[in-house]
Amino acid sequence: MTSPINLPAWKKLQELYDSYGKTFSTKAAFAKDSNRFEEFSRTFENYDGSKILFDFSKNLIDEKILTTLIELAKEAKVEQLRDDMFSGKHINTTENRAVFHVALRNRADKPMYVDGVNVAPEVDGVLKHMKEFSDQVRSGEWKGYTGKEITDIVNIGIGGSDLGPVMVTEALRPYAHPRIHAHFVSNVDGTHIAEALKLCNPETTLFLIASKTFTTLETRANAQTAKNWFLERAKDPKYIAKHFVALSTNATEVEKFGIDVKNMFGFENWVGGRYSVWSAIGLSVCLYVGYENFDNFLKGAEAVDNHFTSTPIEKNIPFIGGLLTIWYNNFFKAQTKLVTPFDQYMHRFPAYLQQLSMESNGKSVSKDSKFVNYETGVVVFGEPTTNAQHSFFQLVHQGTKLIPADFILPAKSHNPIEHNKHQKMLAANFFAQAESLMLGKTEEEVAAEGTAPALIPHKTFSGNRPTTSILCQKITPATLGALIAYYEMVTFVEGAIWGINSFDQWGVELGKKLAKVILAELEDTKKISSHDSSTRSLINQFKEWE
């Protein structure tokens, strides 16, 4: 493959950056062009008619820069890779797998093939199983071993088997069943499951064990603890069938654990962990908000897929979002990206995006197995505002680092209390933060306020800090599905241009393998003499203090 830095458009972008890009002023651009907002904003219409407005106009771009970024996408053959993904080709080259999570939200039920097999019927079959089961639990038809209705669901997983479901259930809490409470356990730290179990009654608790292979050590450890806790009270192992469900493909291990394979929900190896919330891994979401809402969630993502595959790059919203990352990361050397939702229900959204982005594009080797000599992957961080404005926003406004930011706001709140006063205050901050980051505040403006000369530098803001404002009508299941799919495709575009495989995660493996070795050593009370001196000393000190 051709390195992106050798593509003509990349070299042209470097020339544009050197000539005026690095000193580009959005404030001046708005003063010069009264139509700038119309030129650099795009509106996405969801399947249900709801809309999401993406305002890219406060970014450090003009028509020439954006046109050249689009040229780069074309030269890097991103459209071809996109089409390959949607046609089920094995674009995960290091693992020789298709990347086909898009088939999980194929609600139009069109044929989608992997290795010559139409997977649409299989996907639909799993969804029907999820609907049947979730309807039984939510209606109260499915009862625990003492005949009581299920009131608590505990999802035990890690990584994508946790981050996706916990984020979505939190974001869609207004749609939750009034009787059902959702809990999530991912950390092998015993505190995590101990605190969750304190809130549960074994007679009314349903455990979802989420592990594709059913061999993940941390998940197995937490699952075993949950099983022991349950049996201490229920006594008879036959009751496990009413209280434990497996989200897995390994029937042998599931059965060995004691779970009835009828209570197993599977998914294929072309579903990556960080894309698995659309699959059976989303069963906790389905139980919590109901199948109809889960289906709307899938349809919202499907609508973005349709936009991504059919819209020319010039108007293609995820393409533009991904190209902006390239512009900032590779030319401005901005190594971070802030994503901050102005919505408390979405407080886990940035954490979810961290895995999506950094596990996907945190790579230093290209698809042709060569170490890259350019920047890849950005550090994603964020928290819900307005609280975040009182923590790291100081760095965003006046620090020495350029931190591009995405702001997300629903126009309508699920809780319009005090005659919607709170939402209007929230919106005021949404608009003000983006505007102030762009405009800044000059020394002259600060001085005109009567500020003491010694304080003028401290109260000056450089401005010209880029933001993308994403304005939704309301955070519904369909809107949330669309937002997640948007960021998935942004991540796809970034990785495609960098020429890396965004769909493996070998960096996760080394620490896990070493942990297995060390765990065996910790089971022995004797001092160890292996490892480097630091690790050896730490292990021996731990043994002494334990």
mmCIF file of N, CA and C in Angstrom, residues 379-502:
data_model
loop_
_atom_site.group_PDB
_atom_site.id
_atom_site.type_symbol
_atom_site.label_atom_id
_atom_site.label_comp_id
_atom_site.label_asym_id
_atom_site.label_seq_id
_atom_site.Cartn_x
_atom_site.Cartn_y
_atom_site.Cartn_z
ATOM 1 N N VAL A 379 -5.823 10.654 21.487
ATOM 2 C CA VAL A 379 -6.264 10.385 22.848
ATOM 3 C C VAL A 379 -7.625 11.059 23.035
ATOM 4 N N VAL A 380 -8.655 10.258 23.213
ATOM 5 C CA VAL A 380 -10.015 10.769 23.382
ATOM 6 C C VAL A 380 -10.329 10.876 24.865
ATOM 7 N N PHE A 381 -10.890 12.002 25.261
ATOM 8 C CA PHE A 381 -11.307 12.146 26.660
ATOM 9 C C PHE A 381 -12.554 13.016 26.708
ATOM 10 N N GLY A 382 -13.183 13.046 27.867
ATOM 11 C CA GLY A 382 -14.365 13.881 28.014
ATOM 12 C C GLY A 382 -15.188 13.523 29.228
ATOM 13 N N GLU A 383 -16.042 14.430 29.613
ATOM 14 C CA GLU A 383 -16.991 14.264 30.705
ATOM 15 C C GLU A 383 -18.222 15.079 30.335
ATOM 16 N N PRO A 384 -19.362 14.794 30.951
ATOM 17 C CA PRO A 384 -20.523 15.639 30.673
ATOM 18 C C PRO A 384 -20.328 17.041 31.250
ATOM 19 N N THR A 385 -20.759 18.033 30.514
ATOM 20 C CA THR A 385 -20.731 19.386 31.054
ATOM 21 C C THR A 385 -22.112 19.659 31.658
ATOM 22 N N THR A 386 -22.248 20.592 32.583
ATOM 23 C CA THR A 386 -21.410 21.749 32.768
ATOM 24 C C THR A 386 -20.299 21.540 33.801
ATOM 25 N N ASN A 387 -20.309 20.436 34.495
ATOM 26 C CA ASN A 387 -19.301 20.224 35.514
ATOM 27 C C ASN A 387 -17.896 20.241 34.924
ATOM 28 N N ALA A 388 -17.743 19.685 33.728
ATOM 29 C CA ALA A 388 -16.426 19.610 33.099
ATOM 30 C C ALA A 388 -15.840 20.989 32.830
ATOM 31 N N GLN A 389 -16.712 21.995 32.689
ATOM 32 C CA GLN A 389 -16.218 23.341 32.448
ATOM 33 C C GLN A 389 -15.409 23.858 33.631
ATOM 34 N N HIS A 390 -15.602 23.229 34.771
ATOM 35 C CA HIS A 390 -14.886 23.650 35.975
ATOM 36 C C HIS A 390 -13.700 22.731 36.278
ATOM 37 N N SER A 391 -13.313 21.918 35.286
ATOM 38 C CA SER A 391 -12.135 21.070 35.488
ATOM 39 C C SER A 391 -11.153 21.273 34.349
ATOM 40 N N PHE A 392 -11.257 20.507 33.259
ATOM 41 C CA PHE A 392 -10.231 20.550 32.219
ATOM 42 C C PHE A 392 -10.471 21.621 31.149
ATOM 43 N N PHE A 393 -11.600 22.322 31.209
ATOM 44 C CA PHE A 393 -11.835 23.356 30.194
ATOM 45 C C PHE A 393 -10.830 24.503 30.299
ATOM 46 N N GLN A 394 -10.251 24.700 31.459
ATOM 47 C CA GLN A 394 -9.193 25.701 31.593
ATOM 48 C C GLN A 394 -8.058 25.405 30.611
ATOM 49 N N LEU A 395 -7.653 24.155 30.541
ATOM 50 C CA LEU A 395 -6.591 23.754 29.620
ATOM 51 C C LEU A 395 -7.026 23.943 28.169
ATOM 52 N N VAL A 396 -8.283 23.623 27.874
ATOM 53 C CA VAL A 396 -8.779 23.749 26.501
ATOM 54 C C VAL A 396 -8.760 25.214 26.060
ATOM 55 N N HIS A 397 -9.140 26.119 26.960
ATOM 56 C CA HIS A 397 -9.210 27.545 26.624
ATOM 57 C C HIS A 397 -7.848 28.234 26.596
ATOM 58 N N GLN A 398 -7.012 27.967 27.607
ATOM 59 C CA GLN A 398 -5.802 28.778 27.761
ATOM 60 C C GLN A 398 -4.511 27.972 27.824
ATOM 61 N N GLY A 399 -4.607 26.666 27.623
ATOM 62 C CA GLY A 399 -3.389 25.852 27.658
ATOM 63 C C GLY A 399 -2.565 25.996 26.397
ATOM 64 N N THR A 400 -1.425 25.346 26.393
ATOM 65 C CA THR A 400 -0.500 25.433 25.259
ATOM 66 C C THR A 400 -0.795 24.399 24.182
ATOM 67 N N LYS A 401 -1.764 23.531 24.443
ATOM 68 C CA LYS A 401 -2.081 22.461 23.496
ATOM 69 C C LYS A 401 -3.357 22.779 22.723
ATOM 70 N N LEU A 402 -3.361 22.432 21.450
ATOM 71 C CA LEU A 402 -4.575 22.548 20.641
ATOM 72 C C LEU A 402 -5.410 21.284 20.853
ATOM 73 N N ILE A 403 -6.634 21.464 21.347
ATOM 74 C CA ILE A 403 -7.501 20.328 21.645
ATOM 75 C C ILE A 403 -8.819 20.502 20.893
ATOM 76 N N PRO A 404 -8.951 19.909 19.716
ATOM 77 C CA PRO A 404 -10.237 19.962 19.010
ATOM 78 C C PRO A 404 -11.324 19.311 19.860
ATOM 79 N N ALA A 405 -12.525 19.857 19.787
ATOM 80 C CA ALA A 405 -13.590 19.374 20.668
ATOM 81 C C ALA A 405 -14.893 19.167 19.910
ATOM 82 N N ASP A 406 -15.630 18.131 20.325
ATOM 83 C CA ASP A 406 -16.996 17.898 19.867
ATOM 84 C C ASP A 406 -17.931 18.166 21.036
ATOM 85 N N PHE A 407 -18.913 19.025 20.832
ATOM 86 C CA PHE A 407 -19.942 19.293 21.833
ATOM 87 C C PHE A 407 -21.261 18.705 21.346
ATOM 88 N N ILE A 408 -21.962 17.975 22.223
ATOM 89 C CA ILE A 408 -23.221 17.318 21.857
ATOM 90 C C ILE A 408 -24.327 17.807 22.784
ATOM 91 N N LEU A 409 -25.424 18.285 22.202
ATOM 92 C CA LEU A 409 -26.544 18.790 23.002
ATOM 93 C C LEU A 409 -27.884 18.380 22.399
ATOM 94 N N PRO A 410 -28.800 17.829 23.221
ATOM 95 C CA PRO A 410 -30.192 17.666 22.760
ATOM 96 C C PRO A 410 -30.963 18.952 23.036
ATOM 97 N N ALA A 411 -31.758 19.386 22.060
ATOM 98 C CA ALA A 411 -32.556 20.598 22.265
ATOM 99 C C ALA A 411 -33.642 20.359 23.317
ATOM 100 N N LYS A 412 -34.189 19.137 23.348
ATOM 101 C CA LYS A 412 -35.243 18.807 24.293
ATOM 102 C C LYS A 412 -34.716 17.898 25.387
ATOM 103 N N SER A 413 -35.023 18.244 26.611
ATOM 104 C CA SER A 413 -34.601 17.441 27.757
ATOM 105 C C SER A 413 -35.672 16.427 28.112
ATOM 106 N N HIS A 414 -35.233 15.299 28.673
ATOM 107 C CA HIS A 414 -36.185 14.325 29.219
ATOM 108 C C HIS A 414 -36.744 14.805 30.555
ATOM 109 N N ASN A 415 -36.130 15.833 31.105
ATOM 110 C CA ASN A 415 -36.565 16.364 32.398
ATOM 111 C C ASN A 415 -36.656 17.892 32.325
ATOM 112 N N PRO A 416 -37.692 18.412 31.682
ATOM 113 C CA PRO A 416 -37.814 19.866 31.513
ATOM 114 C C PRO A 416 -38.344 20.563 32.768
ATOM 115 N N ILE A 417 -37.585 20.435 33.847
ATOM 116 C CA ILE A 417 -38.037 20.988 35.130
ATOM 117 C C ILE A 417 -37.875 22.504 35.169
ATOM 118 N N GLU A 418 -38.582 23.108 36.109
ATOM 119 C CA GLU A 418 -38.556 24.571 36.282
ATOM 120 C C GLU A 418 -38.850 25.291 34.964
ATOM 121 N N HIS A 419 -39.890 24.834 34.278
ATOM 122 C CA HIS A 419 -40.281 25.437 32.994
ATOM 123 C C HIS A 419 -39.119 25.440 32.002
ATOM 124 N N ASN A 420 -38.357 24.373 32.026
ATOM 125 C CA ASN A 420 -37.224 24.165 31.103
ATOM 126 C C ASN A 420 -36.049 25.115 31.365
ATOM 127 N N LYS A 421 -36.026 25.719 32.540
ATOM 128 C CA LYS A 421 -34.960 26.670 32.877
ATOM 129 C C LYS A 421 -33.594 26.006 32.846
ATOM 130 N N HIS A 422 -33.516 24.781 33.373
ATOM 131 C CA HIS A 422 -32.232 24.081 33.427
ATOM 132 C C HIS A 422 -31.691 23.808 32.016
ATOM 133 N N GLN A 423 -32.583 23.381 31.125
ATOM 134 C CA GLN A 423 -32.133 23.059 29.768
ATOM 135 C C GLN A 423 -31.656 24.310 29.037
ATOM 136 N N LYS A 424 -32.314 25.426 29.279
ATOM 137 C CA LYS A 424 -31.889 26.670 28.641
ATOM 138 C C LYS A 424 -30.528 27.117 29.172
ATOM 139 N N MET A 425 -30.277 26.924 30.463
ATOM 140 C CA MET A 425 -28.962 27.242 31.028
ATOM 141 C C MET A 425 -27.898 26.332 30.425
ATOM 142 N N LEU A 426 -28.259 25.044 30.279
ATOM 143 C CA LEU A 426 -27.330 24.080 29.677
ATOM 144 C C LEU A 426 -27.017 24.488 28.240
ATOM 145 N N ALA A 427 -28.051 24.827 27.485
ATOM 146 C CA ALA A 427 -27.866 25.232 26.089
ATOM 147 C C ALA A 427 -27.037 26.503 25.994
ATOM 148 N N ALA A 428 -27.271 27.435 26.912
ATOM 149 C CA ALA A 428 -26.484 28.676 26.903
ATOM 150 C C ALA A 428 -25.002 28.378 27.041
ATOM 151 N N ASN A 429 -24.667 27.416 27.889
ATOM 152 C CA ASN A 429 -23.264 27.020 28.044
ATOM 153 C C ASN A 429 -22.733 26.328 26.796
ATOM 154 N N PHE A 430 -23.554 25.497 26.176
ATOM 155 C CA PHE A 430 -23.187 24.814 24.935
ATOM 156 C C PHE A 430 -22.794 25.819 23.855
ATOM 157 N N PHE A 431 -23.639 26.818 23.652
ATOM 158 C CA PHE A 431 -23.357 27.815 22.625
ATOM 159 C C PHE A 431 -22.188 28.722 23.032
ATOM 160 N N ALA A 432 -22.154 29.099 24.307
ATOM 161 C CA ALA A 432 -21.127 30.034 24.768
ATOM 162 C C ALA A 432 -19.734 29.426 24.726
ATOM 163 N N GLN A 433 -19.626 28.156 25.114
ATOM 164 C CA GLN A 433 -18.305 27.526 25.125
ATOM 165 C C GLN A 433 -17.719 27.450 23.716
ATOM 166 N N ALA A 434 -18.530 27.031 22.757
ATOM 167 C CA ALA A 434 -18.041 26.939 21.384
ATOM 168 C C ALA A 434 -17.675 28.312 20.840
ATOM 169 N N GLU A 435 -18.520 29.298 21.130
ATOM 170 C CA GLU A 435 -18.245 30.642 20.623
ATOM 171 C C GLU A 435 -17.002 31.244 21.266
ATOM 172 N N SER A 436 -16.870 31.081 22.582
ATOM 173 C CA SER A 436 -15.719 31.671 23.269
ATOM 174 C C SER A 436 -14.414 30.982 22.877
ATOM 175 N N LEU A 437 -14.462 29.675 22.642
ATOM 176 C CA LEU A 437 -13.264 28.971 22.185
ATOM 177 C C LEU A 437 -12.828 29.482 20.816
ATOM 178 N N MET A 438 -13.776 29.869 19.989
ATOM 179 C CA MET A 438 -13.439 30.405 18.673
ATOM 180 C C MET A 438 -12.974 31.864 18.774
ATOM 181 N N LEU A 439 -13.731 32.712 19.454
ATOM 182 C CA LEU A 439 -13.436 34.142 19.470
ATOM 183 C C LEU A 439 -12.272 34.516 20.368
ATOM 184 N N GLY A 440 -12.187 33.853 21.527
ATOM 185 C CA GLY A 440 -11.168 34.248 22.489
ATOM 186 C C GLY A 440 -11.433 35.649 23.026
ATOM 187 N N LYS A 441 -10.397 36.254 23.576
ATOM 188 C CA LYS A 441 -10.518 37.604 24.134
ATOM 189 C C LYS A 441 -9.154 38.283 24.022
ATOM 190 N N THR A 442 -9.102 39.384 23.313
ATOM 191 C CA THR A 442 -7.822 40.054 23.054
ATOM 192 C C THR A 442 -7.365 40.871 24.256
ATOM 193 N N GLU A 443 -6.098 41.244 24.237
ATOM 194 C CA GLU A 443 -5.561 42.091 25.304
ATOM 195 C C GLU A 443 -6.302 43.424 25.361
ATOM 196 N N GLU A 444 -6.654 43.944 24.170
ATOM 197 C CA GLU A 444 -7.367 45.220 24.116
ATOM 198 C C GLU A 444 -8.740 45.106 24.776
ATOM 199 N N GLU A 445 -9.418 44.013 24.517
ATOM 200 C CA GLU A 445 -10.732 43.803 25.118
ATOM 201 C C GLU A 445 -10.635 43.663 26.631
ATOM 202 N N VAL A 446 -9.612 42.977 27.087
ATOM 203 C CA VAL A 446 -9.412 42.811 28.532
ATOM 204 C C VAL A 446 -9.080 44.144 29.172
ATOM 205 N N ALA A 447 -8.203 44.922 28.526
ATOM 206 C CA ALA A 447 -7.804 46.226 29.062
ATOM 207 C C ALA A 447 -8.989 47.180 29.123
ATOM 208 N N ALA A 448 -9.868 47.085 28.122
ATOM 209 C CA ALA A 448 -11.034 47.981 28.077
ATOM 210 C C ALA A 448 -11.986 47.737 29.233
ATOM 211 N N GLU A 449 -11.868 46.597 29.876
ATOM 212 C CA GLU A 449 -12.715 46.288 31.027
ATOM 213 C C GLU A 449 -12.151 46.869 32.315
ATOM 214 N N GLY A 450 -11.017 47.558 32.201
ATOM 215 C CA GLY A 450 -10.399 48.165 33.377
ATOM 216 C C GLY A 450 -9.514 47.212 34.158
ATOM 217 N N THR A 451 -9.075 46.155 33.511
ATOM 218 C CA THR A 451 -8.224 45.163 34.177
ATOM 219 C C THR A 451 -6.850 45.739 34.461
ATOM 220 N N ALA A 452 -6.299 45.435 35.627
ATOM 221 C CA ALA A 452 -4.950 45.896 35.982
ATOM 222 C C ALA A 452 -3.949 45.352 34.974
ATOM 223 N N PRO A 453 -2.987 46.145 34.537
ATOM 224 C CA PRO A 453 -2.024 45.725 33.509
ATOM 225 C C PRO A 453 -1.373 44.372 33.783
ATOM 226 N N ALA A 454 -1.036 44.105 35.057
ATOM 227 C CA ALA A 454 -0.360 42.840 35.377
ATOM 228 C C ALA A 454 -1.254 41.624 35.147
ATOM 229 N N LEU A 455 -2.577 41.854 35.176
ATOM 230 C CA LEU A 455 -3.507 40.737 35.014
ATOM 231 C C LEU A 455 -3.962 40.530 33.572
ATOM 232 N N ILE A 456 -3.652 41.493 32.710
ATOM 233 C CA ILE A 456 -4.152 41.407 31.335
ATOM 234 C C ILE A 456 -3.723 40.110 30.637
ATOM 235 N N PRO A 457 -2.445 39.670 30.703
ATOM 236 C CA PRO A 457 -2.074 38.410 30.042
ATOM 237 C C PRO A 457 -2.829 37.198 30.588
ATOM 238 N N HIS A 458 -3.150 37.244 31.886
ATOM 239 C CA HIS A 458 -3.827 36.111 32.519
ATOM 240 C C HIS A 458 -5.286 36.000 32.080
ATOM 241 N N LYS A 459 -5.879 37.123 31.671
ATOM 242 C CA LYS A 459 -7.286 37.133 31.288
ATOM 243 C C LYS A 459 -7.484 37.181 29.779
ATOM 244 N N THR A 460 -6.375 37.023 29.057
ATOM 245 C CA THR A 460 -6.448 36.999 27.600
ATOM 246 C C THR A 460 -6.646 35.579 27.112
ATOM 247 N N PHE A 461 -7.507 35.405 26.122
ATOM 248 C CA PHE A 461 -7.771 34.096 25.524
ATOM 249 C C PHE A 461 -7.399 34.161 24.045
ATOM 250 N N SER A 462 -6.586 33.225 23.601
ATOM 251 C CA SER A 462 -6.142 33.256 22.208
ATOM 252 C C SER A 462 -7.269 32.981 21.233
ATOM 253 N N GLY A 463 -8.262 32.189 21.672
ATOM 254 C CA GLY A 463 -9.334 31.794 20.764
ATOM 255 C C GLY A 463 -8.819 30.895 19.660
ATOM 256 N N ASN A 464 -9.588 30.790 18.588
ATOM 257 C CA ASN A 464 -9.210 29.951 17.440
ATOM 258 C C ASN A 464 -9.035 28.484 17.831
ATOM 259 N N ARG A 465 -9.779 28.059 18.840
ATOM 260 C CA ARG A 465 -9.758 26.662 19.280
ATOM 261 C C ARG A 465 -10.940 25.958 18.614
ATOM 262 N N PRO A 466 -10.689 24.943 17.804
ATOM 263 C CA PRO A 466 -11.755 24.373 16.963
ATOM 264 C C PRO A 466 -12.760 23.518 17.728
ATOM 265 N N THR A 467 -14.026 23.665 17.355
ATOM 266 C CA THR A 467 -15.088 22.834 17.918
ATOM 267 C C THR A 467 -16.048 22.400 16.809
ATOM 268 N N THR A 468 -16.628 21.240 16.994
ATOM 269 C CA THR A 468 -17.748 20.778 16.181
ATOM 270 C C THR A 468 -18.959 20.688 17.093
ATOM 271 N N SER A 469 -20.009 21.397 16.764
ATOM 272 C CA SER A 469 -21.228 21.379 17.575
ATOM 273 C C SER A 469 -22.228 20.405 16.955
ATOM 274 N N ILE A 470 -22.696 19.458 17.770
ATOM 275 C CA ILE A 470 -23.650 18.449 17.312
ATOM 276 C C ILE A 470 -24.946 18.663 18.086
ATOM 277 N N LEU A 471 -25.947 19.185 17.399
ATOM 278 C CA LEU A 471 -27.223 19.530 18.025
ATOM 279 C C LEU A 471 -28.303 18.538 17.601
ATOM 280 N N CYS A 472 -28.840 17.812 18.588
ATOM 281 C CA CYS A 472 -29.906 16.829 18.336
ATOM 282 C C CYS A 472 -31.237 17.425 18.770
ATOM 283 N N GLN A 473 -32.305 16.822 18.317
ATOM 284 C CA GLN A 473 -33.614 17.250 18.812
ATOM 285 C C GLN A 473 -33.872 16.678 20.198
ATOM 286 N N LYS A 474 -33.529 15.407 20.392
ATOM 287 C CA LYS A 474 -33.714 14.748 21.682
ATOM 288 C C LYS A 474 -32.914 13.450 21.661
ATOM 289 N N ILE A 475 -32.405 13.026 22.811
ATOM 290 C CA ILE A 475 -31.679 11.751 22.867
ATOM 291 C C ILE A 475 -32.696 10.624 22.995
ATOM 292 N N THR A 476 -33.077 10.106 21.848
ATOM 293 C CA THR A 476 -33.971 8.954 21.765
ATOM 294 C C THR A 476 -33.136 7.727 21.420
ATOM 295 N N PRO A 477 -33.712 6.526 21.463
ATOM 296 C CA PRO A 477 -32.945 5.354 21.019
ATOM 297 C C PRO A 477 -32.399 5.513 19.601
ATOM 298 N N ALA A 478 -33.208 6.058 18.696
ATOM 299 C CA ALA A 478 -32.761 6.232 17.314
ATOM 300 C C ALA A 478 -31.630 7.247 17.212
ATOM 301 N N THR A 479 -31.725 8.325 17.962
ATOM 302 C CA THR A 479 -30.683 9.351 17.949
ATOM 303 C C THR A 479 -29.379 8.800 18.507
ATOM 304 N N LEU A 480 -29.471 8.071 19.618
ATOM 305 C CA LEU A 480 -28.261 7.501 20.212
ATOM 306 C C LEU A 480 -27.608 6.520 19.258
ATOM 307 N N GLY A 481 -28.413 5.659 18.621
ATOM 308 C CA GLY A 481 -27.865 4.722 17.647
ATOM 309 C C GLY A 481 -27.134 5.440 16.532
ATOM 310 N N ALA A 482 -27.708 6.547 16.064
ATOM 311 C CA ALA A 482 -27.082 7.320 14.993
ATOM 312 C C ALA A 482 -25.768 7.949 15.448
ATOM 313 N N LEU A 483 -25.739 8.473 16.655
ATOM 314 C CA LEU A 483 -24.517 9.107 17.161
ATOM 315 C C LEU A 483 -23.384 8.094 17.292
ATOM 316 N N ILE A 484 -23.690 6.912 17.814
ATOM 317 C CA ILE A 484 -22.656 5.882 17.950
ATOM 318 C C ILE A 484 -22.140 5.480 16.577
ATOM 319 N N ALA A 485 -23.052 5.235 15.637
ATOM 320 C CA ALA A 485 -22.644 4.839 14.292
ATOM 321 C C ALA A 485 -21.821 5.934 13.618
ATOM 322 N N TYR A 486 -22.176 7.190 13.872
ATOM 323 C CA TYR A 486 -21.377 8.307 13.333
ATOM 324 C C TYR A 486 -19.924 8.195 13.790
ATOM 325 N N TYR A 487 -19.716 7.995 15.089
ATOM 326 C CA TYR A 487 -18.342 7.907 15.600
ATOM 327 C C TYR A 487 -17.646 6.633 15.136
ATOM 328 N N GLU A 488 -18.394 5.554 14.955
ATOM 329 C CA GLU A 488 -17.793 4.348 14.377
ATOM 330 C C GLU A 488 -17.218 4.643 12.997
ATOM 331 N N MET A 489 -17.987 5.344 12.175
ATOM 332 C CA MET A 489 -17.551 5.620 10.809
ATOM 333 C C MET A 489 -16.456 6.677 10.770
ATOM 334 N N VAL A 490 -16.484 7.625 11.706
ATOM 335 C CA VAL A 490 -15.374 8.580 11.835
ATOM 336 C C VAL A 490 -14.073 7.820 12.105
ATOM 337 N N THR A 491 -14.144 6.876 13.046
ATOM 338 C CA THR A 491 -12.978 6.057 13.388
ATOM 339 C C THR A 491 -12.518 5.240 12.189
ATOM 340 N N PHE A 492 -13.462 4.722 11.422
ATOM 341 C CA PHE A 492 -13.156 3.962 10.215
ATOM 342 C C PHE A 492 -12.382 4.824 9.215
ATOM 343 N N VAL A 493 -12.868 6.027 8.961
ATOM 344 C CA VAL A 493 -12.219 6.925 7.992
ATOM 345 C C VAL A 493 -10.793 7.250 8.440
ATOM 346 N N GLU A 494 -10.621 7.537 9.707
ATOM 347 C CA GLU A 494 -9.282 7.841 10.227
ATOM 348 C C GLU A 494 -8.319 6.686 9.948
ATOM 349 N N GLY A 495 -8.718 5.475 10.353
ATOM 350 C CA GLY A 495 -7.852 4.309 10.189
ATOM 351 C C GLY A 495 -7.568 3.997 8.734
ATOM 352 N N ALA A 496 -8.581 4.188 7.880
ATOM 353 C CA ALA A 496 -8.409 3.911 6.452
ATOM 354 C C ALA A 496 -7.365 4.836 5.846
ATOM 355 N N ILE A 497 -7.378 6.096 6.220
ATOM 356 C CA ILE A 497 -6.390 7.037 5.681
ATOM 357 C C ILE A 497 -5.010 6.758 6.251
ATOM 358 N N TRP A 498 -4.951 6.402 7.522
ATOM 359 C CA TRP A 498 -3.644 6.081 8.112
ATOM 360 C C TRP A 498 -3.092 4.747 7.604
ATOM 361 N N GLY A 499 -3.935 3.950 6.969
ATOM 362 C CA GLY A 499 -3.476 2.676 6.421
ATOM 363 C C GLY A 499 -3.205 1.621 7.472
ATOM 364 N N ILE A 500 -3.928 1.697 8.596
ATOM 365 C CA ILE A 500 -3.752 0.722 9.669
ATOM 366 C C ILE A 500 -4.992 -0.170 9.748
ATOM 367 N N ASN A 501 -4.862 -1.291 10.450
ATOM 368 C CA ASN A 501 -5.998 -2.181 10.667
ATOM 369 C C ASN A 501 -6.715 -1.737 11.939
ATOM 370 N N SER A 502 -7.868 -1.129 11.763
ATOM 371 C CA SER A 502 -8.619 -0.601 12.910
ATOM 372 C C SER A 502 -9.404 -1.669 13.659
#
